[in-house]
Coordinates of C-alpha atoms and ligand atoms in Angstrom, one line a residue:
M18 CA 62.9 72.3 154.2
A19 CA 62.7 69.7 151.4
N20 CA 65.9 68.8 149.5
V21 CA 67.0 71.2 146.8
G22 CA 66.0 70.1 143.4
T23 CA 62.5 68.9 144.4
G24 CA 59.1 70.3 143.3
V25 CA 58.7 72.3 146.5
N26 CA 62.3 73.5 146.6
P27 CA 63.6 73.6 143.1
L28 CA 67.3 74.1 142.1
R29 CA 67.5 77.8 141.3
V30 CA 70.0 78.5 138.6
A31 CA 71.1 81.9 137.1
I32 CA 72.7 81.8 133.7
I33 CA 74.6 85.0 132.8
G34 CA 74.7 85.5 129.0
A35 CA 71.9 84.5 126.6
G36 CA 74.1 83.2 123.7
P37 CA 74.1 79.6 122.4
S38 CA 76.1 78.2 125.3
G39 CA 73.7 79.7 127.9
F40 CA 70.8 78.0 126.1
Y41 CA 72.6 74.7 125.7
V42 CA 73.4 74.7 129.5
A43 CA 69.7 75.4 130.1
D44 CA 68.7 72.6 127.8
H45 CA 70.9 70.0 129.5
L46 CA 69.6 71.0 132.9
F47 CA 66.0 70.7 131.7
R48 CA 66.7 67.3 130.0
Q49 CA 67.9 65.6 133.2
R50 CA 65.0 63.9 135.1
E51 CA 66.5 63.7 138.6
F52 CA 66.0 67.2 139.8
V53 CA 63.5 70.0 139.4
V54 CA 65.2 73.2 138.1
E55 CA 63.9 76.8 137.9
L56 CA 66.2 78.8 135.7
D57 CA 66.7 82.5 135.1
M58 CA 68.8 83.7 132.1
F59 CA 70.3 87.2 132.2
D60 CA 71.6 89.3 129.3
R61 CA 72.9 92.8 129.3
L62 CA 71.0 93.3 126.0
P63 CA 67.2 93.2 125.8
T64 CA 67.7 90.7 122.9
P65 CA 68.9 87.1 123.4
F66 CA 71.1 84.9 121.2
G67 CA 74.6 86.5 121.6
L68 CA 76.7 85.9 118.5
V69 CA 73.9 84.3 116.6
R70 CA 72.4 87.7 116.4
A71 CA 75.5 89.9 116.6
G72 CA 78.2 87.7 115.2
V73 CA 76.9 85.3 112.5
A74 CA 77.1 87.0 109.2
P75 CA 73.8 88.6 108.0
D76 CA 74.0 86.6 104.7
H77 CA 74.1 83.3 106.7
Q78 CA 70.4 83.2 107.7
K79 CA 70.4 79.4 107.7
I80 CA 72.9 79.3 110.5
K81 CA 70.7 81.8 112.4
S82 CA 67.7 79.4 112.3
V83 CA 69.2 77.6 115.3
T84 CA 67.3 80.3 117.3
K85 CA 64.2 78.1 116.8
V86 CA 65.9 75.5 119.1
F87 CA 66.5 78.3 121.7
D88 CA 62.8 79.4 121.4
R89 CA 61.8 75.9 122.3
I90 CA 64.1 75.9 125.3
A91 CA 62.8 79.3 126.4
S92 CA 59.2 78.2 126.1
R93 CA 59.6 75.9 129.2
P94 CA 57.5 77.1 132.1
N95 CA 60.6 76.9 134.4
F96 CA 62.6 79.3 132.2
R97 CA 62.7 83.1 132.5
F98 CA 64.6 85.6 130.6
Y99 CA 65.8 88.9 132.1
G100 CA 67.2 90.9 129.2
N101 CA 68.6 94.4 129.6
V102 CA 70.0 93.4 133.0
E103 CA 73.8 93.6 133.3
F104 CA 75.8 91.4 135.7
G105 CA 78.0 93.7 137.8
T106 CA 75.8 96.8 137.2
H107 CA 72.2 95.9 137.9
V108 CA 72.9 92.7 139.8
T109 CA 76.1 91.7 141.4
L110 CA 77.6 88.3 142.3
A111 CA 76.8 89.1 146.0
D112 CA 73.1 89.7 145.0
L113 CA 72.9 86.5 143.0
R114 CA 74.3 84.4 145.9
N115 CA 71.2 85.4 147.9
Y116 CA 68.8 84.1 145.2
Y117 CA 70.4 81.2 143.4
H118 CA 72.0 77.8 144.3
Q119 CA 74.1 77.9 141.1
I120 CA 75.4 80.6 138.7
C121 CA 76.7 79.8 135.3
Y122 CA 78.7 82.3 133.2
T123 CA 78.2 82.1 129.5
T124 CA 79.3 85.5 128.4
G125 CA 81.4 84.5 125.4
A126 CA 84.4 86.5 124.2
Q127 CA 83.4 90.1 124.0
T128 CA 86.6 91.7 122.7
D129 CA 89.3 91.0 120.3
R130 CA 93.0 90.0 120.3
R131 CA 95.6 92.5 119.1
M132 CA 98.4 92.1 116.6
G133 CA 100.9 93.9 118.9
I134 CA 102.6 95.8 116.1
P135 CA 103.5 99.5 115.7
G136 CA 100.7 101.5 114.1
E137 CA 97.9 99.3 115.3
D138 CA 96.1 102.3 116.9
L139 CA 96.3 104.5 113.8
R140 CA 92.9 105.8 112.5
R141 CA 91.4 103.4 109.9
S142 CA 92.8 100.4 111.7
H143 CA 90.0 98.5 113.4
S144 CA 89.2 95.1 114.9
A145 CA 87.1 92.8 112.8
T146 CA 84.9 92.2 115.8
E147 CA 84.0 95.9 115.9
F148 CA 83.1 95.8 112.2
V149 CA 81.1 92.6 112.6
T150 CA 79.1 94.0 115.6
W151 CA 78.5 97.2 113.6
Y152 CA 77.1 95.5 110.5
N153 CA 75.1 93.2 112.7
G154 CA 73.4 96.1 114.5
H155 CA 74.7 95.5 118.0
P156 CA 73.8 98.6 120.1
D157 CA 77.4 99.0 121.3
C158 CA 78.7 99.6 117.8
R159 CA 76.0 101.4 115.9
H160 CA 77.9 104.6 116.0
C161 CA 81.2 103.1 114.9
Q162 CA 82.6 104.7 111.7
F163 CA 84.6 102.9 109.0
D164 CA 86.0 104.8 106.1
L165 CA 84.6 102.9 103.2
S166 CA 85.9 105.5 100.7
Q167 CA 89.2 103.7 100.7
E168 CA 89.9 101.5 97.7
R169 CA 92.1 98.8 99.2
V170 CA 91.4 97.0 102.5
A171 CA 93.6 94.5 104.4
V172 CA 92.0 91.9 106.6
V173 CA 94.6 90.3 108.8
G174 CA 94.0 86.6 109.6
V175 CA 92.4 83.8 107.6
G176 CA 89.8 82.5 110.0
N177 CA 86.0 82.4 109.3
V178 CA 85.6 85.9 110.8
A179 CA 88.1 87.3 108.3
V180 CA 86.3 85.5 105.5
D181 CA 82.9 87.0 106.7
V182 CA 84.4 90.5 106.8
A183 CA 86.0 90.1 103.3
R184 CA 82.7 88.7 101.9
I185 CA 80.6 91.5 103.4
L186 CA 83.0 94.1 102.0
S187 CA 82.9 92.4 98.6
S188 CA 79.2 92.0 98.3
T189 CA 76.9 94.1 96.2
P190 CA 74.1 96.2 97.6
D191 CA 71.6 93.7 96.1
E192 CA 73.3 90.8 97.8
L193 CA 73.3 92.7 101.1
A194 CA 69.7 93.9 100.8
K195 CA 68.5 90.3 101.0
T196 CA 70.0 90.0 104.5
D197 CA 69.2 91.3 108.0
I198 CA 72.3 93.5 108.0
A199 CA 71.8 96.8 110.0
D200 CA 70.1 99.4 107.9
Y201 CA 72.8 102.0 108.5
A202 CA 75.5 99.4 107.4
L203 CA 73.5 98.6 104.3
E204 CA 73.5 102.2 103.4
A205 CA 77.2 102.8 104.1
L206 CA 78.2 99.6 102.3
S207 CA 76.1 100.5 99.3
C208 CA 78.2 103.7 98.9
S209 CA 81.5 101.8 99.5
Q210 CA 84.4 102.6 97.2
V211 CA 86.3 99.5 98.2
K212 CA 87.8 97.9 95.1
E213 CA 90.2 95.3 96.6
V214 CA 90.2 93.3 99.8
C215 CA 93.4 91.4 100.8
L216 CA 93.1 88.6 103.3
L217 CA 96.5 88.0 104.9
G218 CA 97.4 84.6 106.3
R219 CA 100.6 84.2 108.3
R220 CA 101.0 80.5 107.6
G221 CA 100.4 78.5 104.5
P222 CA 97.1 77.4 102.8
A223 CA 97.1 74.0 104.5
Q224 CA 97.1 75.8 107.9
A225 CA 94.3 78.3 107.1
A226 CA 91.7 78.4 109.8
F227 CA 88.7 79.0 107.6
T228 CA 86.4 76.1 106.7
T229 CA 85.6 74.7 103.2
P230 CA 82.1 76.1 102.6
E231 CA 83.2 79.5 103.7
I232 CA 86.2 79.7 101.3
K233 CA 84.1 78.2 98.5
E234 CA 81.5 81.0 99.0
L235 CA 84.2 83.6 98.2
G236 CA 84.4 82.2 94.7
E237 CA 80.7 82.7 94.1
L238 CA 80.3 86.4 94.7
A239 CA 78.2 88.3 92.2
D240 CA 80.6 91.2 91.6
A241 CA 84.0 90.2 93.0
D242 CA 86.8 88.1 91.5
V243 CA 88.7 85.9 94.0
T244 CA 92.3 85.2 93.5
T245 CA 95.3 83.6 95.1
L246 CA 99.0 83.7 94.1
P247 CA 100.2 80.4 92.6
E248 CA 103.5 80.4 94.5
E249 CA 101.7 81.0 97.8
V250 CA 99.2 78.1 97.4
E251 CA 101.8 75.6 96.4
L252 CA 102.5 73.3 99.4
D253 CA 105.9 73.7 101.1
D254 CA 107.8 70.5 102.0
L255 CA 106.8 70.4 105.6
S256 CA 103.1 70.9 104.9
R257 CA 103.2 68.3 102.1
A258 CA 104.8 65.8 104.5
A259 CA 102.2 66.6 107.2
L260 CA 99.4 66.1 104.8
E261 CA 100.8 62.8 103.5
H262 CA 101.1 61.6 107.1
N263 CA 97.5 62.7 107.9
P264 CA 95.5 63.1 104.6
D265 CA 92.8 65.2 106.1
Q266 CA 90.0 65.5 103.5
A267 CA 88.9 69.0 104.6
T268 CA 92.4 70.4 104.2
I269 CA 92.8 68.7 100.8
R270 CA 89.5 70.2 99.6
K271 CA 90.5 73.6 100.8
L272 CA 93.8 73.4 99.0
E273 CA 92.1 72.4 95.8
I274 CA 89.8 75.4 96.0
L275 CA 92.6 77.8 96.8
Q276 CA 94.7 76.4 94.0
E277 CA 91.8 76.7 91.6
Y278 CA 91.5 80.4 92.6
S279 CA 95.1 81.0 91.5
T280 CA 94.2 79.8 87.9
R281 CA 91.1 82.1 87.6
R282 CA 91.3 84.9 85.1
T283 CA 90.2 88.3 86.1
T284 CA 86.7 89.1 84.7
S285 CA 84.9 92.4 84.4
K286 CA 83.7 92.2 88.0
S287 CA 84.3 95.5 89.8
R288 CA 85.9 94.1 92.9
K289 CA 88.9 91.9 93.6
L290 CA 89.4 89.7 96.6
T291 CA 93.0 88.4 97.1
I292 CA 93.9 85.7 99.6
R293 CA 97.5 85.8 100.6
F294 CA 99.6 83.3 102.6
L295 CA 102.9 83.2 104.5
V296 CA 102.9 86.9 105.2
S297 CA 102.7 88.7 108.6
P298 CA 102.1 92.4 109.1
V299 CA 105.0 93.9 111.0
E300 CA 103.8 97.6 111.0
L301 CA 100.9 99.7 110.0
I302 CA 102.4 102.8 108.3
G303 CA 100.7 106.2 108.8
D304 CA 100.5 109.2 106.6
E305 CA 102.9 112.1 107.1
A306 CA 100.9 113.4 110.0
G307 CA 101.1 110.0 111.6
Q308 CA 97.4 109.9 111.9
V309 CA 95.8 107.4 109.4
V310 CA 96.9 104.1 107.9
V311 CA 98.2 104.4 104.4
S312 CA 100.0 101.1 104.0
I313 CA 100.9 97.8 105.8
R314 CA 104.4 96.5 106.0
L315 CA 104.5 92.7 105.5
V316 CA 107.3 90.2 106.1
R317 CA 107.4 86.9 104.2
N318 CA 107.3 83.9 106.5
E319 CA 108.5 80.4 106.2
L320 CA 107.2 77.5 108.2
Y321 CA 109.1 75.4 110.8
A322 CA 108.0 72.5 112.9
T323 CA 107.8 72.8 116.6
E324 CA 108.9 69.9 118.9
A325 CA 105.2 69.0 119.1
G326 CA 105.1 68.9 115.3
T327 CA 103.0 72.0 114.8
L328 CA 103.9 74.1 111.8
R329 CA 104.5 77.7 112.9
P330 CA 105.5 80.8 110.9
R331 CA 109.0 82.3 111.1
H332 CA 109.9 85.7 109.6
T333 CA 112.4 85.8 106.7
D334 CA 114.3 88.9 105.7
Q335 CA 112.0 89.6 102.8
F336 CA 109.6 92.6 103.2
E337 CA 106.9 94.2 101.1
E338 CA 104.7 97.2 101.5
L339 CA 101.1 97.0 100.6
P340 CA 99.3 100.3 100.2
V341 CA 96.0 100.1 102.1
G342 CA 93.6 102.7 103.4
L343 CA 91.7 100.5 105.9
V344 CA 92.8 97.6 108.1
F345 CA 90.8 95.0 110.0
R346 CA 92.6 92.7 112.3
S347 CA 90.8 89.4 112.5
V348 CA 93.2 87.5 114.7
G349 CA 90.7 86.1 117.2
Y350 CA 88.2 87.1 119.9
R351 CA 89.1 87.4 123.5
G352 CA 87.1 87.0 126.7
V353 CA 86.5 89.9 129.2
P354 CA 86.7 89.3 133.0
L355 CA 83.5 89.6 135.0
P356 CA 83.5 91.4 138.3
G357 CA 84.4 89.1 141.1
V358 CA 84.9 86.0 138.9
P359 CA 88.4 84.4 138.8
F360 CA 90.0 85.0 135.4
N361 CA 93.0 83.6 133.5
D362 CA 94.3 86.7 131.8
N363 CA 96.8 84.9 129.6
W364 CA 94.0 82.9 127.9
G365 CA 91.2 85.4 128.3
V366 CA 88.9 82.8 130.0
I367 CA 87.3 82.3 133.4
L368 CA 89.5 80.1 135.5
N369 CA 87.8 76.7 135.4
E370 CA 88.1 73.0 135.3
D371 CA 85.6 71.2 133.1
G372 CA 83.3 74.2 133.7
R373 CA 83.6 74.5 137.5
V374 CA 85.0 77.9 138.4
I375 CA 88.3 77.5 140.3
N376 CA 89.5 79.6 143.2
P377 CA 93.0 80.8 142.1
G378 CA 94.3 80.7 145.7
T379 CA 93.2 77.2 146.7
Q380 CA 92.9 75.7 143.2
Q381 CA 89.6 74.2 144.4
P382 CA 86.2 74.7 142.8
V383 CA 84.3 77.8 144.0
V384 CA 80.9 76.7 145.4
G385 CA 78.0 77.3 143.1
E386 CA 79.8 78.9 140.1
Y387 CA 80.2 77.5 136.6
T388 CA 81.0 78.5 133.1
A389 CA 80.5 77.3 129.5
G390 CA 81.2 78.3 126.0
W391 CA 83.9 80.7 124.7
I392 CA 84.4 82.3 128.2
K393 CA 85.2 78.8 129.4
R394 CA 87.4 77.4 126.7
G395 CA 88.3 80.3 124.4
P396 CA 86.9 81.5 121.1
S397 CA 87.0 78.4 119.0
G398 CA 84.6 76.1 117.1
V399 CA 81.2 76.6 115.6
I400 CA 77.8 77.1 117.4
G401 CA 77.3 73.3 117.7
T402 CA 80.7 72.9 119.5
N403 CA 79.1 74.6 122.4
K404 CA 76.6 71.8 122.9
P405 CA 79.0 69.1 124.3
D406 CA 80.9 71.9 126.1
A407 CA 77.6 73.0 127.8
A408 CA 76.8 69.3 128.6
E409 CA 80.1 68.9 130.4
T410 CA 79.3 72.0 132.6
A411 CA 75.7 70.9 133.2
T412 CA 76.9 67.5 134.3
C413 CA 79.2 69.1 136.8
M414 CA 76.3 71.2 138.1
I415 CA 74.1 68.1 138.6
E416 CA 77.0 66.1 140.2
D417 CA 77.6 69.0 142.7
L418 CA 73.9 69.3 143.5
A419 CA 73.8 65.6 144.2
K420 CA 76.7 66.1 146.6
G421 CA 75.1 69.1 148.2
F422 CA 78.0 71.3 147.0
I423 CA 75.8 74.3 146.2
L424 CA 75.1 77.8 147.5
K425 CA 72.7 78.4 150.3
P426 CA 70.6 81.4 149.1
K427 CA 68.4 83.2 151.6
Q428 CA 65.7 83.8 149.0
P429 CA 65.6 81.0 146.6
D430 CA 62.0 81.6 145.3
V431 CA 61.3 82.8 141.8
A432 CA 59.2 85.8 142.8
A433 CA 61.9 87.2 145.1
A434 CA 64.4 87.3 142.3
E435 CA 61.9 88.9 140.1
R436 CA 61.2 91.6 142.7
L437 CA 65.0 92.3 142.9
I438 CA 65.3 92.6 139.2
R439 CA 62.3 94.8 138.8
E440 CA 63.7 97.1 141.5
R441 CA 67.2 97.3 139.9
Q442 CA 66.1 97.4 136.3
P443 CA 62.5 98.3 135.8
N444 CA 63.0 98.2 132.0
Y445 CA 64.0 94.5 131.9
F446 CA 62.9 92.4 129.0
T447 CA 61.1 89.1 129.4
Y448 CA 61.2 86.4 126.7
A449 CA 57.6 87.4 125.7
D450 CA 58.9 91.0 125.3
W451 CA 61.7 89.7 123.0
L452 CA 59.2 87.6 121.0
R453 CA 57.1 90.8 120.4
L454 CA 60.2 92.7 119.3
D455 CA 61.2 89.8 117.1
E456 CA 57.7 89.9 115.4
L457 CA 58.1 93.7 114.9
E458 CA 61.6 93.3 113.4
V459 CA 60.4 90.5 111.0
A460 CA 57.3 92.6 110.0
R461 CA 59.5 95.6 109.2
G462 CA 61.7 93.4 107.1
Q463 CA 58.8 91.7 105.3
A464 CA 57.5 95.0 104.2
V465 CA 60.7 95.5 102.1
G466 CA 61.5 91.9 101.2
R467 CA 64.2 91.4 103.9
P468 CA 64.3 88.7 106.7
R469 CA 64.1 91.4 109.4
I470 CA 65.1 95.0 110.1
K471 CA 66.8 95.1 113.5
F472 CA 66.3 97.6 116.2
T473 CA 69.8 98.7 116.9
S474 CA 69.5 100.8 120.0
V475 CA 68.1 99.8 123.4
D476 CA 66.0 103.0 123.5
D477 CA 64.4 102.1 120.1
M478 CA 63.6 98.6 121.5
L479 CA 61.9 100.1 124.6
V480 CA 59.9 102.6 122.5
A481 CA 58.9 99.8 120.1
L482 CA 57.3 98.0 123.0
G483 CA 55.6 101.1 124.2
R484 CA 57.7 101.6 127.3
Ligands
NAP754 P1 90.2 81.7 114.2 O1 89.5 80.7 113.5 O2 91.0 81.3 115.5 O3 91.2 82.4 113.2 C1 92.2 83.4 113.6 C2 93.1 83.7 112.5 O4 94.0 84.8 112.9 C3 94.0 82.5 112.1 O5 94.2 82.6 110.7 C4 95.3 82.9 112.8 O6 96.4 82.3 112.2 C5 95.3 84.4 112.7 N1 96.2 85.1 113.6 C6 96.2 85.0 114.9 N2 97.2 85.8 115.4 C7 97.8 86.4 114.3 C8 98.8 87.4 114.2 N3 99.4 87.9 115.2 N4 99.1 87.8 112.9 C9 98.5 87.3 111.9 N5 97.5 86.4 111.9 C10 97.1 85.9 113.2 O7 89.3 82.9 114.8 P2 88.0 83.7 114.1 O8 88.1 83.8 112.7 O9 87.9 84.9 115.0 O10 86.8 82.7 114.4 C11 86.5 82.3 115.8 C12 85.7 81.0 115.7 O11 84.4 81.3 115.2 C13 86.3 80.0 114.8 O12 86.2 78.7 115.4 C14 85.5 80.1 113.6 O13 85.5 78.9 112.8 C15 84.1 80.4 114.1 N6 83.3 81.1 113.1 C16 82.6 80.3 112.3 C17 81.9 80.8 111.2 C18 81.1 79.9 110.3 O14 80.9 78.8 110.6 N7 80.7 80.4 109.2 C19 81.9 82.2 111.0 C20 82.6 83.0 111.9 C21 83.4 82.4 112.9 P3 97.2 81.0 112.8 O15 96.3 79.9 112.4 O16 98.5 81.0 112.2 O17 97.2 81.2 114.3

């Protein structure tokens, strides 16, 4: 048999997860010239693009245009998409080892972190990720319910996801109608009674995780006034000293914006969006029956410097109670373990070194298994951050191939894998199937002046393609 990675015996790669990281790994493997690669990309959904479809806010269509790059990668003859095929259900790790030389996990971070405070599981307390997947029409969340008859909502955390949630809650039906938000979400949000959204940051304005364009956008909403409290956007001594030492322009600009918000007068707009700092939720308080959230107990924080110089929040003895009828915790995503794949439970990532999956017993790389993206490094950075991350992983894959450190599958040919998948999941989606579905979604949208109207259930997707 010819060497692996040649025309007659190509390197067979399975990528698990069709989000940005999966596509960037594919791209890097295709760009190298040394070896011939035949690559199959799996996703448990019939639709590709992971968080670009189900995470990026519907009013951020420009960010979503990165899918054109993914379409180009997918148009290579040595790329195949197997959508609606779940790793661990339809195909197992043991199966894949029979068909591929290398397997790369790019499944992202599919759940959320918790606050770990009493009352977190009361009704009307939700994770932001659940709300985001709901309004983005992810099949998992289409039946989720959020009580939008509540007038005041707390969003815990001041990252970009918290900002997305606050912005969607504060947008008008007209603003939302221009987006590809799920139809049912558009309807529910159009009837929303929400009058005030409070974003709650546990540290100060200089430590806020959101980025400048995102925070600026909150000041430009059609029917919501944005505000901050002057005393909370003043820099404390430690933050001022840190900024003088490292005058980071992005932080300075964010501070200017937040301070300007504190000087804005309330207008006749019907909603208010308040961004708070140096407060931590310590408890969600329920109604008399102890069933639903009616308020959130906050403690005021002060900052202190750790030995490493990081400014961390510390509780003071000052408390306040904020009446709220709905709470979204937006304190970060978290990775979910995959069956049979070593996992670091503390960090919520696959155990790995530079993208090589590590055996926890020997601390040595597991032959033929790799990872990239959020499930490799944790839920941080923007879509583009996954490019260098994927390049690092793809480089390891090529280095290992060159050393012969790869799996020895019994059936490395493309047709054999296709037969297996057809047998396990006859309703799998190819990339051509997805492109047809995409066309249908766009056409449905165009008819009513929207970018697209998504299919939000797998059954509807199958029916749309005449299955
Ligand atoms: P993030 O940026 O890590 O923000 C998490 C926020 O939660 C931080 O403000 C953090 O505060 C806070 N937090 C964590 N634990 C907390 C606790 N126990 N109590 C109170 N607050 C707590 O995460 P994210 O917003 O989920 O976003 C994930 C990634 O996606 C980020 O890199 C983000 O930039 C990116 N993203 C980008 C866009 C965009 O470009 N438009 C949109 C959405 C998401 P501390 O800082 O004090 O820990």
